[in-house]
Short mmCIF file of N, CA, C and O in Angstrom, two decimals:
data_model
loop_
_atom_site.label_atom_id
_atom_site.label_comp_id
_atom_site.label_asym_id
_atom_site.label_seq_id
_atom_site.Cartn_x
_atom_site.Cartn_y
_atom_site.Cartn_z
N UNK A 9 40.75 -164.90 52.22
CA UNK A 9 41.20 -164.08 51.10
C UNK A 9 42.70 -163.84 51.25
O UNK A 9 43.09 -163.46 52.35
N UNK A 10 43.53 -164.01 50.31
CA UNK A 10 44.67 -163.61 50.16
C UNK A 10 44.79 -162.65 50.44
O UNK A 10 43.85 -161.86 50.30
N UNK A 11 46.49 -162.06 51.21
CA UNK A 11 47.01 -160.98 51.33
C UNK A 11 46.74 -159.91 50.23
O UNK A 11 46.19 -158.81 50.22
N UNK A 12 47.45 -160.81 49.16
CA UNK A 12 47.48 -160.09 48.17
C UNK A 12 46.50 -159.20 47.45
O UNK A 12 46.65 -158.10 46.93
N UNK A 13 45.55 -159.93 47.56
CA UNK A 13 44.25 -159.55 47.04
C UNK A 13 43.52 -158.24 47.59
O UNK A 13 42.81 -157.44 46.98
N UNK A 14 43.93 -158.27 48.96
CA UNK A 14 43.44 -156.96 49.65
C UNK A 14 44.38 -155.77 49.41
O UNK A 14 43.98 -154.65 49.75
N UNK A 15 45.88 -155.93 48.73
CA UNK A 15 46.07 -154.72 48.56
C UNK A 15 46.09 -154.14 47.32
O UNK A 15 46.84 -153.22 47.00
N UNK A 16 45.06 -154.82 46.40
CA UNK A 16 44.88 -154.34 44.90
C UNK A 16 43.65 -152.88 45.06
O UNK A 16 42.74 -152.57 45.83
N UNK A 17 44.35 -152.22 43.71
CA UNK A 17 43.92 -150.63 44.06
C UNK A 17 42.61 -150.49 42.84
O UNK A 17 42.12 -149.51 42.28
N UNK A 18 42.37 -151.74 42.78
CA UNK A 18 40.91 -151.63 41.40
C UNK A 18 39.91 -151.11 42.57
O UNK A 18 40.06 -151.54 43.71
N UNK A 19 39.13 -150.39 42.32
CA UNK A 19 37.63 -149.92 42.60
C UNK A 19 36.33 -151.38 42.39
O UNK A 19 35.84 -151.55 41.27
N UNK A 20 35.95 -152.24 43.49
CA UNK A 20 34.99 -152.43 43.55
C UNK A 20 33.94 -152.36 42.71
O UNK A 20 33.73 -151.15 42.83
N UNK A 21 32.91 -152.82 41.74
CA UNK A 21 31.70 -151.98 41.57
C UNK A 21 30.87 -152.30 42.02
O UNK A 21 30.76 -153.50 42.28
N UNK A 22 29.96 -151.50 42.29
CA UNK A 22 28.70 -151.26 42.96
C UNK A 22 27.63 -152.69 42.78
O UNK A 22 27.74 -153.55 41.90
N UNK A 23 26.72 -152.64 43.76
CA UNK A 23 25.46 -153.84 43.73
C UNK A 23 24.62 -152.82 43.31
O UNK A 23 24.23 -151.85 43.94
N UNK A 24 24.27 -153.31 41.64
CA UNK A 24 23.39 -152.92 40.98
C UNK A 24 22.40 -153.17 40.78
O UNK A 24 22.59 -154.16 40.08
N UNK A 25 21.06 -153.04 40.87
CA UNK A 25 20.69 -151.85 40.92
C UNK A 25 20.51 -151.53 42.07
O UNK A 25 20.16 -152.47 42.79
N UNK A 26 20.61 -150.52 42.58
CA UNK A 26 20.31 -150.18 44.20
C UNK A 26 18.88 -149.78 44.84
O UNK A 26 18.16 -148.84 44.54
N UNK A 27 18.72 -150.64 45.68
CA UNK A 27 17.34 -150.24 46.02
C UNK A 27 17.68 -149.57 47.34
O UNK A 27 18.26 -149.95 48.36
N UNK A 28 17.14 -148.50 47.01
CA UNK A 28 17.32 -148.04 48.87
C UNK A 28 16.05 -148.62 49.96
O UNK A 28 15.17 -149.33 49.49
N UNK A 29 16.04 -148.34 51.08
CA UNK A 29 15.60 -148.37 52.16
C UNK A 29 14.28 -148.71 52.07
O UNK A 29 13.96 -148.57 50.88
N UNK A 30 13.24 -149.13 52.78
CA UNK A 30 12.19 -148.86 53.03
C UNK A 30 11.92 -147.18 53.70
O UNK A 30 12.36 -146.77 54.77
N UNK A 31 11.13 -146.44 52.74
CA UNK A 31 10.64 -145.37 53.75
C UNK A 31 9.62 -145.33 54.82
O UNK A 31 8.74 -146.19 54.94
N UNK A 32 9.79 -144.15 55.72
CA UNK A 32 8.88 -144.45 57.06
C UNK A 32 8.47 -142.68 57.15
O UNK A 32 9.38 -141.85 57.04
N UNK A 33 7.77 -142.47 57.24
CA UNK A 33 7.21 -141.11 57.01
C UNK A 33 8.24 -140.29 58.43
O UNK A 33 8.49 -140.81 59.52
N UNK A 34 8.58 -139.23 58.07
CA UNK A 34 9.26 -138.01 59.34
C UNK A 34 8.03 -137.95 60.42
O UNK A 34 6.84 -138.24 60.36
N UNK A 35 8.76 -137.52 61.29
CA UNK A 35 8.02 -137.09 62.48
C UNK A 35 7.26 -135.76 62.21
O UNK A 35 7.97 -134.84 61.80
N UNK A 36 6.00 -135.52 62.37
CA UNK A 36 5.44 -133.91 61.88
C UNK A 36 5.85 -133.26 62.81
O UNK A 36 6.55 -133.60 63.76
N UNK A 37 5.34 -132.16 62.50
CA UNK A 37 5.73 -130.60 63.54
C UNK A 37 7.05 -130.05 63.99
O UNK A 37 7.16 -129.41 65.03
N UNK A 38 7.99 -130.29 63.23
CA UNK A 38 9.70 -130.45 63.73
C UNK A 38 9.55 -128.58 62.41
O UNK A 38 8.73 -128.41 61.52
N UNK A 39 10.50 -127.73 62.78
CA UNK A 39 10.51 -126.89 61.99
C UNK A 39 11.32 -127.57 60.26
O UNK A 39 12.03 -128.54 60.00
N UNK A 40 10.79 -126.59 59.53
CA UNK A 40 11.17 -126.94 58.15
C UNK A 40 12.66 -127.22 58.01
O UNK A 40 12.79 -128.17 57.24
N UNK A 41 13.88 -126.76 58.45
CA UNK A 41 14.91 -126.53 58.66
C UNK A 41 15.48 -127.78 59.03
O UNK A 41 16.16 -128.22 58.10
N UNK A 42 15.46 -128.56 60.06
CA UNK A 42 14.92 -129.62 60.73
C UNK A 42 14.77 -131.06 59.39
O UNK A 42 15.59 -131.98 59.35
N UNK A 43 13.75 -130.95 58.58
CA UNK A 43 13.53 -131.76 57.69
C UNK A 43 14.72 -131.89 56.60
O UNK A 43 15.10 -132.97 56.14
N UNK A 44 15.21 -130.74 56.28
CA UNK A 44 15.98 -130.00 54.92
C UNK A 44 17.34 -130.48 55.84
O UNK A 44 17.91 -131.18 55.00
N UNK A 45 17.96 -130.51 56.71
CA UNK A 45 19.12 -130.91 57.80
C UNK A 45 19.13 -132.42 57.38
O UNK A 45 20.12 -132.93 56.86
N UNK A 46 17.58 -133.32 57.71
CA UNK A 46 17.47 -134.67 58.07
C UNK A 46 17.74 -135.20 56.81
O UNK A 46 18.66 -136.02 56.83
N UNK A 47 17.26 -134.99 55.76
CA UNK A 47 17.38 -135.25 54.01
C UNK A 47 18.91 -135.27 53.74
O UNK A 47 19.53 -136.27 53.38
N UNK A 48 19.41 -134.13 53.95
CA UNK A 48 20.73 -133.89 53.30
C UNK A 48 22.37 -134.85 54.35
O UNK A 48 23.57 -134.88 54.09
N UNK A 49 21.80 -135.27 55.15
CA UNK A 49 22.50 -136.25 56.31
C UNK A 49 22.36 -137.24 55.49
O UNK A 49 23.22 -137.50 54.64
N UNK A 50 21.29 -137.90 55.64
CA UNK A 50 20.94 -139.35 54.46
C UNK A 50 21.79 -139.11 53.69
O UNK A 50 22.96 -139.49 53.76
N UNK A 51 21.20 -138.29 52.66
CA UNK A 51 22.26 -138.56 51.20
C UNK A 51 23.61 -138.42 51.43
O UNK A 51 24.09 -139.40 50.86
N UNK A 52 24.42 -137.86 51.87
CA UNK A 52 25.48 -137.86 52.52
C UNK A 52 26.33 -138.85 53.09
O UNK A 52 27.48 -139.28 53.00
N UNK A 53 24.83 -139.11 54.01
CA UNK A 53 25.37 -140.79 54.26
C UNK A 53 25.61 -142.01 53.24
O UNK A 53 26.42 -142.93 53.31
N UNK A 54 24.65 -141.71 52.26
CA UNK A 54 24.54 -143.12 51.26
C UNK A 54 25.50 -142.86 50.02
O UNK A 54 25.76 -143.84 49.32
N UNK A 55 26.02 -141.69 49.71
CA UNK A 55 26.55 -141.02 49.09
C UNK A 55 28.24 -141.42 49.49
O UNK A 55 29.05 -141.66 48.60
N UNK A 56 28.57 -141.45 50.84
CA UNK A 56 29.91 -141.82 51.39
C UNK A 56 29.80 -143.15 51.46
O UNK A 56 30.94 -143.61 51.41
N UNK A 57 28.61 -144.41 51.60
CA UNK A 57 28.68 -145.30 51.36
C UNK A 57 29.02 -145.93 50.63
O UNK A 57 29.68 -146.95 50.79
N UNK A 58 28.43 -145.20 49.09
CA UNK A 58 28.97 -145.25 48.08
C UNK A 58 29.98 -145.41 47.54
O UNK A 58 30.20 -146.28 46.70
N UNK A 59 31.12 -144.19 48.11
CA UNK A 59 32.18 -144.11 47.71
C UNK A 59 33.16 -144.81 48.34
O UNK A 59 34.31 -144.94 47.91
N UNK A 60 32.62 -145.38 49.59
CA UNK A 60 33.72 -146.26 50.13
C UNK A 60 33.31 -147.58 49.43
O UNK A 60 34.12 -148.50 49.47
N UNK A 61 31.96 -147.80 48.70
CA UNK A 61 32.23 -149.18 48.03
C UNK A 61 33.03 -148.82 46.73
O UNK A 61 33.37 -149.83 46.12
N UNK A 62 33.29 -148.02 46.33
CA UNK A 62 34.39 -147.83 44.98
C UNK A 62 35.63 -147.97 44.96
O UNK A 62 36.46 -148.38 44.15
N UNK A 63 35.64 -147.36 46.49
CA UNK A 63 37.29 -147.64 46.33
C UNK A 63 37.86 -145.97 47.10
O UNK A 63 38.93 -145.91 47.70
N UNK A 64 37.16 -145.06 46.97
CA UNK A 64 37.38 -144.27 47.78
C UNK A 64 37.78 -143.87 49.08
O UNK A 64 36.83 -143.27 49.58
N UNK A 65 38.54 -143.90 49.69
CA UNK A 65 38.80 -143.96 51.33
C UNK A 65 39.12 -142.30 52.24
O UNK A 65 38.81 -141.94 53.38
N UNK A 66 39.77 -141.66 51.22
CA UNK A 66 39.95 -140.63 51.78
C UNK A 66 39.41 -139.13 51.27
O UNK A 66 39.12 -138.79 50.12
N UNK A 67 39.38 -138.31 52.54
CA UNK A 67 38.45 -137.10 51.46
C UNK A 67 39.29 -136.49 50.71
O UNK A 67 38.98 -136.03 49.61
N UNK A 68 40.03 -136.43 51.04
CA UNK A 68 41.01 -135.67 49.72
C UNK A 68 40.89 -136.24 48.56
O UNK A 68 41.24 -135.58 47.58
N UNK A 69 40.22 -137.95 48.31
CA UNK A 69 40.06 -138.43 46.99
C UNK A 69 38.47 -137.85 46.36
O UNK A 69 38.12 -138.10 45.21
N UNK A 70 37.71 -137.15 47.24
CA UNK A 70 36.13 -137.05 46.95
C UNK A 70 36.53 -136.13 46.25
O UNK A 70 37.74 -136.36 46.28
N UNK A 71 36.45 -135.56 45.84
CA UNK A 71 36.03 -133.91 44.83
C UNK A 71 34.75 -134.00 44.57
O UNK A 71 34.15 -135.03 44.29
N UNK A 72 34.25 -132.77 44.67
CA UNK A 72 32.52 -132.44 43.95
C UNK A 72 32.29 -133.23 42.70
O UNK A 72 31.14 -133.62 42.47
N UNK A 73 33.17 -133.47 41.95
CA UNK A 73 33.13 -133.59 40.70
C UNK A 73 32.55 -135.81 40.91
O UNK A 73 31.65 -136.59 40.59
N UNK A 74 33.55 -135.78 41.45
CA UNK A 74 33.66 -137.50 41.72
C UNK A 74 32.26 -137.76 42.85
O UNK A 74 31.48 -138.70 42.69
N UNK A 75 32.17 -137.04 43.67
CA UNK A 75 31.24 -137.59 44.58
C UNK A 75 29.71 -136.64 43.62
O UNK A 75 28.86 -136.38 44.47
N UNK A 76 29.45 -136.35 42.79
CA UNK A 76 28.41 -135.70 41.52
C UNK A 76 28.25 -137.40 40.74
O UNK A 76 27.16 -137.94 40.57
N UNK A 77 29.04 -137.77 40.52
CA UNK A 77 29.57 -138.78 39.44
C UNK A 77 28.99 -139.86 39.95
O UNK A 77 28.52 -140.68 39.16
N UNK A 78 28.91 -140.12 41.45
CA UNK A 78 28.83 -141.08 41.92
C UNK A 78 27.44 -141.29 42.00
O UNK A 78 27.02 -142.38 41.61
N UNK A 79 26.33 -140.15 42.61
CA UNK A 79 25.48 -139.80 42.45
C UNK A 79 24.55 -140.33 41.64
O UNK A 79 23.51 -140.93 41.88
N UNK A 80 25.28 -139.92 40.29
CA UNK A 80 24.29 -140.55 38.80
C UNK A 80 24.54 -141.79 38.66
O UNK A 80 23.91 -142.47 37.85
N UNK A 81 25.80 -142.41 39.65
CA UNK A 81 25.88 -143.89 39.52
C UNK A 81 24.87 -144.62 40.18
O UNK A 81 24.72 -145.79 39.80
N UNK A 82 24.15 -144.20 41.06
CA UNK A 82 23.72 -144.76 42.66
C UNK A 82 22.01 -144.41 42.18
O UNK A 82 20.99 -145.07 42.38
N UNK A 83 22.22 -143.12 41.49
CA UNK A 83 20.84 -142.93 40.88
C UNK A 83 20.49 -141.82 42.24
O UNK A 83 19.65 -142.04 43.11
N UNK A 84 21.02 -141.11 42.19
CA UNK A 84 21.06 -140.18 43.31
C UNK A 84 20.51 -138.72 42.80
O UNK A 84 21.15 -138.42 41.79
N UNK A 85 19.75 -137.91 43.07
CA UNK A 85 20.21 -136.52 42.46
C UNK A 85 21.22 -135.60 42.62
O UNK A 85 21.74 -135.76 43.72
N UNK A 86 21.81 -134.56 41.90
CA UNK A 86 23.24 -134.29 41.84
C UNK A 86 23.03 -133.51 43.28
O UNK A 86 22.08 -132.76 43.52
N UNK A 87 24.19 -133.86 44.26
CA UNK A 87 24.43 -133.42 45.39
C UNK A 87 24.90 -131.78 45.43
O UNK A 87 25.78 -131.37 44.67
N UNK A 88 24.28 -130.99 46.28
CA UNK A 88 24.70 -129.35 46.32
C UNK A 88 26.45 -129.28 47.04
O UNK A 88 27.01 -130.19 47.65
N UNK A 89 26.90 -128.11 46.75
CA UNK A 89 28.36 -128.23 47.31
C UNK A 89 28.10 -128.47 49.15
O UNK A 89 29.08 -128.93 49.74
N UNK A 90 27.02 -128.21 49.87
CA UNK A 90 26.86 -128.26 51.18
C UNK A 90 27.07 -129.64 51.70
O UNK A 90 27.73 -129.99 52.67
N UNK A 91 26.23 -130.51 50.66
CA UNK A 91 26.19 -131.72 50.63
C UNK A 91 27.96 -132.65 50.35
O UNK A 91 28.50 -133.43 51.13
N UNK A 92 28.21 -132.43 49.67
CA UNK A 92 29.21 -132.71 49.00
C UNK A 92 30.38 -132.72 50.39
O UNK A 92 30.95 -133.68 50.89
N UNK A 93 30.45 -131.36 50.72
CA UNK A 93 31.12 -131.08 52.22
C UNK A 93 30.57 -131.65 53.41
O UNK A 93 31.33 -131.98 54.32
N UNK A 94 29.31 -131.80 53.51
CA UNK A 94 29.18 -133.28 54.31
C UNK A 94 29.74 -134.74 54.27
O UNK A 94 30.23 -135.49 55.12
N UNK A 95 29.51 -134.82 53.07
CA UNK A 95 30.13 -136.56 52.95
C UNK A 95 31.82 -136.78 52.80
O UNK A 95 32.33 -137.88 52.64
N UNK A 96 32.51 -135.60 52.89
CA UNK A 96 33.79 -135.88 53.13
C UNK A 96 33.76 -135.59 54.35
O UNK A 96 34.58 -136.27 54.97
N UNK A 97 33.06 -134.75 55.10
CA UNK A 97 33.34 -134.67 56.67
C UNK A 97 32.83 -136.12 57.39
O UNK A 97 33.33 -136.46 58.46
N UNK A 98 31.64 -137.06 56.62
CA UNK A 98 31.47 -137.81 57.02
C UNK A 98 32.72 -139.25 57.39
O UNK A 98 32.94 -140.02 58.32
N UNK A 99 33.45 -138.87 55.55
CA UNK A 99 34.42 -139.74 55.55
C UNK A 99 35.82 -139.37 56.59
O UNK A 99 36.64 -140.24 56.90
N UNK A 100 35.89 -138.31 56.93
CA UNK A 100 37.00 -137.52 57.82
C UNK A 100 36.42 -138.28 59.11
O UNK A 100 37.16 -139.21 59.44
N UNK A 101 35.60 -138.17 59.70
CA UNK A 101 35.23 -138.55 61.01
C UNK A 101 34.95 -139.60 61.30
O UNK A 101 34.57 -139.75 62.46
N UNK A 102 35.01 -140.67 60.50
CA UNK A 102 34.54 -142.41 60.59
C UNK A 102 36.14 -142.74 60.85
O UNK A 102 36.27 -143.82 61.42
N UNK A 103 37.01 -142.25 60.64
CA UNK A 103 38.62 -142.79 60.89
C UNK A 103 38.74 -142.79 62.53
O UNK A 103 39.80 -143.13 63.07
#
């Protein structure tokens, strides 16, 4: 691939339609807290995946608003602000 080509600032789009994962059932008996922690990591995770396939790189580019957006792109449900502050901490700490 050309130089050049890698420093163009277009956004990627996404591999549509997205199928996620195979599921595998949780481990039982873990407190509820525990489960509600394990859920909101995932999305977070697939959620920053996301946004680094767009074109996104830094958290200062996520806003609630954009990483919400992305969400309904991915077919996600709309992420809570807790969430939201995960996946830029995710993107903060992968550098």
């Amino acid at each position: 691939m050309p130089a050049a080509a890698l420093k163009t600032k277009r956004p990627v789009p996404l591999d549509l339609p997205y199928v996620p994962v195979e599921k595998r059932p949780l481990p039982p008996g873990r407190p509820r807290d525990w489960y509600v922690t394990h859920n909101r990591r995932l999305k977070a995770m697939r959620l920053a995946i996301a946004l680094l396939d767009l074109g996104v790189y830094l958290p200062s580019q996520a806003r609630n608003e954009k990483i919400r957006s992305t969400a309904r792109l991915v077919g996600i449900h709309p992420p809570s602000d807790t969430t939201c502050h995960m996946v830029r901490a995710l993107m903060r700490y992968s550098r």
